[in-house]
Every structure is written in C-alpha cells, then in structure tokens.
Tab-separated table of N, CA and C in Angstrom:
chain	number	residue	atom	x	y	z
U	70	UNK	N	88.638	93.001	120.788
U	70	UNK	CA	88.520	93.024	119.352
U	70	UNK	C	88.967	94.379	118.803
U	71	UNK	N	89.458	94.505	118.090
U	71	UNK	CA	90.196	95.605	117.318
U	71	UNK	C	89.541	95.699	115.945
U	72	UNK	N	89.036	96.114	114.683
U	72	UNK	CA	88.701	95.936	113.626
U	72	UNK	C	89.289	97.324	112.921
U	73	UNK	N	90.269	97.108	111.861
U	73	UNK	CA	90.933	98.081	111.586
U	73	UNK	C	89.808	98.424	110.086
U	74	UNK	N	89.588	99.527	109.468
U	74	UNK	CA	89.182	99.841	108.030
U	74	UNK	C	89.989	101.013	107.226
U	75	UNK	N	90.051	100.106	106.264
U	75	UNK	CA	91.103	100.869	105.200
U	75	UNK	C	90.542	101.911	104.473
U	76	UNK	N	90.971	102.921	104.004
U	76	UNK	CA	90.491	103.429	102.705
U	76	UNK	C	91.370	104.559	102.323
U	77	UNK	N	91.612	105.143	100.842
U	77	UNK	CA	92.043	106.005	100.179
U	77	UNK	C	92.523	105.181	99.006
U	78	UNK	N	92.418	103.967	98.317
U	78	UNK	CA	92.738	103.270	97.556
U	78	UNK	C	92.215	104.063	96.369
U	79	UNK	N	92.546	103.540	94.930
U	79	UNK	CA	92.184	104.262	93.358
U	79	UNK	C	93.004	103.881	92.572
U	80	UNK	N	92.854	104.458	91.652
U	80	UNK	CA	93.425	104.452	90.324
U	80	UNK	C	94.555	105.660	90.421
U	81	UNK	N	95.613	105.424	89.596
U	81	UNK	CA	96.440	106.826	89.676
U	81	UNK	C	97.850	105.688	88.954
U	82	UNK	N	98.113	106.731	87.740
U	82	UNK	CA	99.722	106.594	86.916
U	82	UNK	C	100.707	106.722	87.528
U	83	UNK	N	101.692	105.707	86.921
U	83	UNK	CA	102.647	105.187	87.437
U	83	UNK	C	103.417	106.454	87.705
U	84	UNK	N	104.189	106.622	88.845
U	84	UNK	CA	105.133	107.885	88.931
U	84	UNK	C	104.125	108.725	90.340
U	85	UNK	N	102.790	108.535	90.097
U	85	UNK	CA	102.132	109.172	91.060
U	85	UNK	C	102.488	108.577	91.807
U	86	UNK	N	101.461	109.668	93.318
U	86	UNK	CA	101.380	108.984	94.313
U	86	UNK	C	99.831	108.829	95.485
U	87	UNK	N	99.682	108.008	96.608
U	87	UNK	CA	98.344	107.608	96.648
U	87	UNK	C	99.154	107.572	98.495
U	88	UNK	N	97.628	107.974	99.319
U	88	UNK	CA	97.885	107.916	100.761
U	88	UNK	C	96.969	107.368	101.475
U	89	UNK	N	96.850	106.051	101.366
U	89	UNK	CA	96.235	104.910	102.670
U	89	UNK	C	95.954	105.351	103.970
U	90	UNK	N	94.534	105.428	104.158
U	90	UNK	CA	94.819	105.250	105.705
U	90	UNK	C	94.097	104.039	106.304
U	91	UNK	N	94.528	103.864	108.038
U	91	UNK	CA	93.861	102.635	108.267
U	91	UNK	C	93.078	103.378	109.668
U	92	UNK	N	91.933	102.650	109.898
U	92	UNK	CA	91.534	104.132	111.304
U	92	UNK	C	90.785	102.500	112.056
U	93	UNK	N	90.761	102.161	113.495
U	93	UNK	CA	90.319	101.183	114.126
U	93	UNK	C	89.227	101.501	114.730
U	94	UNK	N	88.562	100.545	115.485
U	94	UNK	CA	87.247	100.363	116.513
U	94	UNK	C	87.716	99.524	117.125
U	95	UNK	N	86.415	99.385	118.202
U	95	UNK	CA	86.619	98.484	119.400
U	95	UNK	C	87.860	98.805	120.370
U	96	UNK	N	88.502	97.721	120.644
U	96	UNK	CA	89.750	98.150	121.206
U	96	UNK	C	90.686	99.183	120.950
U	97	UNK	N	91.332	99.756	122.213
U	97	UNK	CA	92.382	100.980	121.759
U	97	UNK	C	93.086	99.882	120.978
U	98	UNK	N	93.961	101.242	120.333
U	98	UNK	CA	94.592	101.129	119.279
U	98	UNK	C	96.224	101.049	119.753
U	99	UNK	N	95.989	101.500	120.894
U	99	UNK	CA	97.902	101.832	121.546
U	99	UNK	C	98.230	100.484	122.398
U	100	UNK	N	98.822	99.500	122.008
U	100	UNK	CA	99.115	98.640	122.104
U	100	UNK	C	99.232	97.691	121.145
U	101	UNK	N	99.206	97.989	119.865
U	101	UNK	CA	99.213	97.174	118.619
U	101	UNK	C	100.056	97.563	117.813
U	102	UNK	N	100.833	96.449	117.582
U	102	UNK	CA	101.662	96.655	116.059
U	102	UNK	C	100.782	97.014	114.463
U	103	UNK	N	101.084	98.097	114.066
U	103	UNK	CA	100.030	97.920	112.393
U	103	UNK	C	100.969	97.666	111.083
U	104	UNK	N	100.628	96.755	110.551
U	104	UNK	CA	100.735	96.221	108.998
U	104	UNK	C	100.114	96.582	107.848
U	105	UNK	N	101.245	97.070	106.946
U	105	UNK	CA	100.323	96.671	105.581
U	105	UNK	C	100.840	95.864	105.318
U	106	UNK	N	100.106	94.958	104.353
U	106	UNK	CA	100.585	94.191	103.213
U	106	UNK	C	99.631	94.234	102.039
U	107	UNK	N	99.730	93.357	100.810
U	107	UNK	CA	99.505	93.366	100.007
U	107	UNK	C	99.335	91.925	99.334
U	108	UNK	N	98.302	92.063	98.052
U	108	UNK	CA	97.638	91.185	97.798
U	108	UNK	C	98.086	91.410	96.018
U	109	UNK	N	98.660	91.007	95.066
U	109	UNK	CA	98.289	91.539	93.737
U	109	UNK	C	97.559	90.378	92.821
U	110	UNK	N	97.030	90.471	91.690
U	110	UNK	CA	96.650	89.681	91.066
U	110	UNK	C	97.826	88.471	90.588
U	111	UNK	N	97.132	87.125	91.212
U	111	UNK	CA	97.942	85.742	91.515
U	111	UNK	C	98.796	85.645	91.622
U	112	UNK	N	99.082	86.595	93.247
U	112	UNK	CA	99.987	86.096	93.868
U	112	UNK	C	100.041	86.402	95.154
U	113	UNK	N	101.013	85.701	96.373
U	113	UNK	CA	100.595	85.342	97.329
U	113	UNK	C	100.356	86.794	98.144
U	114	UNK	N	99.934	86.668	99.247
U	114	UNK	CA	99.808	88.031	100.089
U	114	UNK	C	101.374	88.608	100.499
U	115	UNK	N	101.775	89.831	100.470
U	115	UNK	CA	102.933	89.784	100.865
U	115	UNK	C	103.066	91.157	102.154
U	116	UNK	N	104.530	91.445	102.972
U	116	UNK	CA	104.591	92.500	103.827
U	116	UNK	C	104.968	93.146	103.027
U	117	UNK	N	104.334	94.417	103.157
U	117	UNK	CA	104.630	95.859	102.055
U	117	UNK	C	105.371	96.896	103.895
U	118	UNK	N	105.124	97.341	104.816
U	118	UNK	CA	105.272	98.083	105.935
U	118	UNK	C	104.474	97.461	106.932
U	119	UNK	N	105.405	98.398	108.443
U	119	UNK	CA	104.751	97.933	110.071
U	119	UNK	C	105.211	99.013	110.565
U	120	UNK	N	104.716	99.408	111.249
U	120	UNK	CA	105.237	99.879	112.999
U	120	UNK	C	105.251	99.601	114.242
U	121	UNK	N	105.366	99.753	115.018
U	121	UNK	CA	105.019	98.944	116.330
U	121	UNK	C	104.794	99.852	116.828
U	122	UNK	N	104.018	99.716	117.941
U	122	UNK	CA	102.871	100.201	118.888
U	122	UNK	C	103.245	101.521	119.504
U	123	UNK	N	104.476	101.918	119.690
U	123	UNK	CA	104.932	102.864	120.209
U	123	UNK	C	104.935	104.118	119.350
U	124	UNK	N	105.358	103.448	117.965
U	124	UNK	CA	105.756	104.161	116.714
U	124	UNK	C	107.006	104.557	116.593
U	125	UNK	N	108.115	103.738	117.196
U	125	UNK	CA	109.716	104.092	117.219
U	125	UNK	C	110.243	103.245	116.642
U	126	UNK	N	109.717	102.113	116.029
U	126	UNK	CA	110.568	101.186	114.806
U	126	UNK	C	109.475	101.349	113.732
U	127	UNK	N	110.048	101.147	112.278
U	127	UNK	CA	109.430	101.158	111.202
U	127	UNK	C	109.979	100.134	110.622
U	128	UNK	N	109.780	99.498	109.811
U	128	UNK	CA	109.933	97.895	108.964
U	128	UNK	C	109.639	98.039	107.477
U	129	UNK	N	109.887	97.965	106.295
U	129	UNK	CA	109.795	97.963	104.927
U	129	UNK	C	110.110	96.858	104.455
U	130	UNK	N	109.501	96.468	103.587
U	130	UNK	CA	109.632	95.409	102.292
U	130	UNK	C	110.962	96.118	101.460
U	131	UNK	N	111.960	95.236	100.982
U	131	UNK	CA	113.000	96.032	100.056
U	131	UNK	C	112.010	96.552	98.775
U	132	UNK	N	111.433	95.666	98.263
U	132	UNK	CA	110.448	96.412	96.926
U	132	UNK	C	109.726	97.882	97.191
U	133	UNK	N	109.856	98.224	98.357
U	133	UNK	CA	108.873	99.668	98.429
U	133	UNK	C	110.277	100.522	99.461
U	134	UNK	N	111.430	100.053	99.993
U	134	UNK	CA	112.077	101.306	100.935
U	134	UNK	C	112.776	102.182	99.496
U	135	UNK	N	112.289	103.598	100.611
U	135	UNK	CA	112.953	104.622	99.851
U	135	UNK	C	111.220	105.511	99.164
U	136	UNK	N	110.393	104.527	98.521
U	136	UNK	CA	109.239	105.412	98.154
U	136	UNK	C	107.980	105.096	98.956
U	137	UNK	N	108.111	104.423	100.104
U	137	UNK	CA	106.749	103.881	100.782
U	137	UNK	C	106.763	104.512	102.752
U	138	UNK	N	106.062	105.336	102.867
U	138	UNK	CA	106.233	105.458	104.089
U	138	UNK	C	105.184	105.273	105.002
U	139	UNK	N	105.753	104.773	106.573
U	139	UNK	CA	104.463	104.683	107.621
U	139	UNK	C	104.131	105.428	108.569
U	140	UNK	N	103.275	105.735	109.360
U	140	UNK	CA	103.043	106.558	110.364
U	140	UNK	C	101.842	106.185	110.737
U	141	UNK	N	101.867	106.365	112.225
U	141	UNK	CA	100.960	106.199	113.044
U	141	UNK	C	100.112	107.620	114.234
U	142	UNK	N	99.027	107.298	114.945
U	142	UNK	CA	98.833	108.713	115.660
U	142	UNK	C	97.700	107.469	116.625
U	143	UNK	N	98.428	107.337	117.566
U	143	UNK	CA	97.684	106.561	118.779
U	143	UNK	C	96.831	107.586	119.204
U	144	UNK	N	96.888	108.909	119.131
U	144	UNK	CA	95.902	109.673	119.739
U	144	UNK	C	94.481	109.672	119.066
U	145	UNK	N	94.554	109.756	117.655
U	145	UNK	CA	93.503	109.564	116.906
U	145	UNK	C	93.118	108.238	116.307
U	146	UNK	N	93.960	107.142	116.803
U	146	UNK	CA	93.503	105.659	116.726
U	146	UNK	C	93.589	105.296	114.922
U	147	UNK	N	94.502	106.048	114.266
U	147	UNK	CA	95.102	105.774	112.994
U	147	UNK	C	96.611	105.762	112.487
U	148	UNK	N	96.226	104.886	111.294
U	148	UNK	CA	97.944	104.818	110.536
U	148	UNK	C	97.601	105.136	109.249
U	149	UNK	N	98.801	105.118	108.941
U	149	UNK	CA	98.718	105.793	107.383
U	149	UNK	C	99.590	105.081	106.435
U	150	UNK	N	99.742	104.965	105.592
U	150	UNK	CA	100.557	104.171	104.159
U	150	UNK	C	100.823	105.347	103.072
U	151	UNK	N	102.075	106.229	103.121
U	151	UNK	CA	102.211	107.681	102.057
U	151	UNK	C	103.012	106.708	101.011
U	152	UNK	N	102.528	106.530	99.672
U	152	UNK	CA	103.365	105.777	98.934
U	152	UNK	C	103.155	106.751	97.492
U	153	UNK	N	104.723	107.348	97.568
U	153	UNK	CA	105.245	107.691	96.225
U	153	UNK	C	105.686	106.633	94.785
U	154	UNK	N	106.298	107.340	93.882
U	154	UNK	CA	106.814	106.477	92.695
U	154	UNK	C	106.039	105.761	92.400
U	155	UNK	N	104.916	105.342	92.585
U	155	UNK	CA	103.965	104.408	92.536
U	155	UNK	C	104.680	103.804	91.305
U	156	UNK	N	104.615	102.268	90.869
U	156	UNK	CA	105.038	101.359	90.161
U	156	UNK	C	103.340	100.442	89.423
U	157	UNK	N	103.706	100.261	88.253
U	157	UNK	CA	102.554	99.052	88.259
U	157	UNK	C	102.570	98.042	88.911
U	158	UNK	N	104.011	97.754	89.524
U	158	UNK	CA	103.668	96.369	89.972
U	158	UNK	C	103.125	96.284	91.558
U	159	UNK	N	102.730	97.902	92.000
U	159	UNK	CA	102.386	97.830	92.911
U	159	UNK	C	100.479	97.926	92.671
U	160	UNK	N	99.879	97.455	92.282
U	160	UNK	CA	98.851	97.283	92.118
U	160	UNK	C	98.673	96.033	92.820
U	161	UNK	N	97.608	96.218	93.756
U	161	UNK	CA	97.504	95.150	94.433
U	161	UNK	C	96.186	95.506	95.457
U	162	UNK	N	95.502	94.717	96.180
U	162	UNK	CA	94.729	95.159	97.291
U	162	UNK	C	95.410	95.331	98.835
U	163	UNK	N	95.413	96.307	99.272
U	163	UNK	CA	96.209	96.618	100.416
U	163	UNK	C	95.284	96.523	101.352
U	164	UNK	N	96.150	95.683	102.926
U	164	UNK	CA	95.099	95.628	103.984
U	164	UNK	C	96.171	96.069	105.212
U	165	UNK	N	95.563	96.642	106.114
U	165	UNK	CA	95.633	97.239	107.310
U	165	UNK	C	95.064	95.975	108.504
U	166	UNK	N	96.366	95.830	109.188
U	166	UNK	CA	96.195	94.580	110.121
U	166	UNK	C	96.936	95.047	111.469
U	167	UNK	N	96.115	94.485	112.635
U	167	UNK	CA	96.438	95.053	113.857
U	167	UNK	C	97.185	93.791	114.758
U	168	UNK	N	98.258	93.777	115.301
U	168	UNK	CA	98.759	92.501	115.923
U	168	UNK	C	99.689	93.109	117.113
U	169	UNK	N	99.886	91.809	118.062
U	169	UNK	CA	100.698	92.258	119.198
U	169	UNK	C	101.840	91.096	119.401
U	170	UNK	N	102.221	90.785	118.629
U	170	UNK	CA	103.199	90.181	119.039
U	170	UNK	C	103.865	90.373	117.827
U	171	UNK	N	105.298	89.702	118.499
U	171	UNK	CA	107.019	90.607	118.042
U	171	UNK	C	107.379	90.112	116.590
U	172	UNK	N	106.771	88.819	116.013
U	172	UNK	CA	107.598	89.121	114.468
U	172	UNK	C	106.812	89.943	113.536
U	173	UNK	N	107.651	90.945	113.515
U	173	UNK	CA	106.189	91.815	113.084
U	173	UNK	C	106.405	92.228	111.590
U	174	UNK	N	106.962	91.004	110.433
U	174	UNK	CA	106.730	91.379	109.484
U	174	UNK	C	106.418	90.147	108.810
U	175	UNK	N	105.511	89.380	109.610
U	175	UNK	CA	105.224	88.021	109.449
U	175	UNK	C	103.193	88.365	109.506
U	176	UNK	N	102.840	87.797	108.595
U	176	UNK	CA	101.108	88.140	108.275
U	176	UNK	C	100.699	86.895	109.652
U	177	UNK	N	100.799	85.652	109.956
U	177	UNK	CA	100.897	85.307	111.163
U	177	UNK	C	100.468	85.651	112.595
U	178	UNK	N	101.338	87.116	112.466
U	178	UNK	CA	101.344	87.178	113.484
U	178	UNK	C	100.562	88.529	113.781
U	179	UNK	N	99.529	88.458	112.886
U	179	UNK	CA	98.431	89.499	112.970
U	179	UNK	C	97.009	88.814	113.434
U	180	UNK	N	96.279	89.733	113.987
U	180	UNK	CA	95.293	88.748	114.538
U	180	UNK	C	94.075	89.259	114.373
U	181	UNK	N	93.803	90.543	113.769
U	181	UNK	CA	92.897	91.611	113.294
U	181	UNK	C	93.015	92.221	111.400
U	182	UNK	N	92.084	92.082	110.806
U	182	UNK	CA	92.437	92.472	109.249
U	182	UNK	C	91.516	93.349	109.023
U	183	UNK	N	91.967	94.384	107.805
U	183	UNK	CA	90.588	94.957	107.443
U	183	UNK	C	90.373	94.130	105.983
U	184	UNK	N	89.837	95.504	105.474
U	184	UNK	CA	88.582	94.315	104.217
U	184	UNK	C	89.446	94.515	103.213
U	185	UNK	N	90.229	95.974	102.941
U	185	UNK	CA	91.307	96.055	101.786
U	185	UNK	C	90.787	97.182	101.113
U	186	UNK	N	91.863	97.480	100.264
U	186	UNK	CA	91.219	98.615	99.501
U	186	UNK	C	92.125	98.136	98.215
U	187	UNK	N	91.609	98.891	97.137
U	187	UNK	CA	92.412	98.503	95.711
U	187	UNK	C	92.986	99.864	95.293
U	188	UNK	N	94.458	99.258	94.759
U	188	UNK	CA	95.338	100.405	94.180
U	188	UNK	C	95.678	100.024	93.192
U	189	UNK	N	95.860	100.686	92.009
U	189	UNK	CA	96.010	99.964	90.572
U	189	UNK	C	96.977	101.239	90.253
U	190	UNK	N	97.761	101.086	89.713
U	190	UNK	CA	98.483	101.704	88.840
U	190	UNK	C	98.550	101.621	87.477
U	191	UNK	N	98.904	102.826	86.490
U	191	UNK	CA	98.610	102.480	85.048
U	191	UNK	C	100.070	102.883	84.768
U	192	UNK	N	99.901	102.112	83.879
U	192	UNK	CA	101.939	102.763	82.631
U	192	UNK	C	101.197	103.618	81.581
C-alpha cells in the first residue's frame, strides 16, 4: 500500500504562482510512477503532469507545458507540482497518485490517490 498526501494548495491571482507537494507512506516510494491531475468545477478529472519512477521522463498536459513543472526525490519519498502563470482556469482540486504501470498519463492506471488539495485562482 502506498498512500500519497497532498498539500500546499490556496488561493493566489492569476499570474501567480503556487508549489504542490505530494509526500507518501507505507510502501517505498522508488518504484512508482507519480501523477497529478486535476479535478475543476464540472468537469471531468483530467492529467495535468507524471514522472516515472526513476525521474528521467517527465509528461505534461499541453494546457500547463511551458508553466507547470515536476520533480521528484526518492530519497525523501516526495514529488512536487512548481506551477507558474497560474490561469483561472486552472482552479481545480489537484491529486497526487502513485502507479506502476506504463501508460502513465492515463488516471487508470494509477492504483493509489491522495485526498486533493484546492487551488483557485482569481482574475
């Protein structure tokens, strides 16, 4: 069992920026692909970023490459979500998900979630 928990979520104007982290229990952490995705008001869950287990591929949603970045630290059993430009339409609840297998920008194919955290942006 792996149980990942999110937090650094808030409030913060559009143009800012806000830094997620996701930190696990139970099982190591070095052997898992980590996900964010995202949740916004009515509408479906979507992939926002991943890395894979090693931390030598990175994966982006086109709506966030260029201001959304990932990183991981298997030593300290965390990842992180650095997201600039912040947008309103990135308001959404963001979750941190732990998975081991290869399509890894598919929610599917995660098998561990945390609870989420909320990011709201204002104009």
């Amino acid at each position: 069992q792996v149980q990942p928990v999110e937090s650094g979520g808030g409030l913060v104007q559009a143009g800012g920026s806000l830094r997620l982290s996701c930190a696990t229990s139970g099982r190591s952490f070095r052997g898992w692909n980590i996900g964010w995705f995202r949740q916004g008001p009515g509408k479906e869950r979507e992939f926002v970023a991943a890395i894979t287990w090693s931390g030598g591929s990175t994966y982006y949603a086109d709506s966030v490459k260029g201001r959304f970045t990932i990183s991981r630290d298997n030593v300290k059993n965390m990842a992180w979500l650095q997201m600039n430009s912040l947008k309103p339409e990135d308001t959404a609840i963001y979750y941190c998900a732990a998975g081991g297998r290869p399509r890894i920008r598919l929610e599917g194919e995660y098998d561990y979630w945390g609870q989420g955290t909320q990011v709201t942006v204002s104009s």
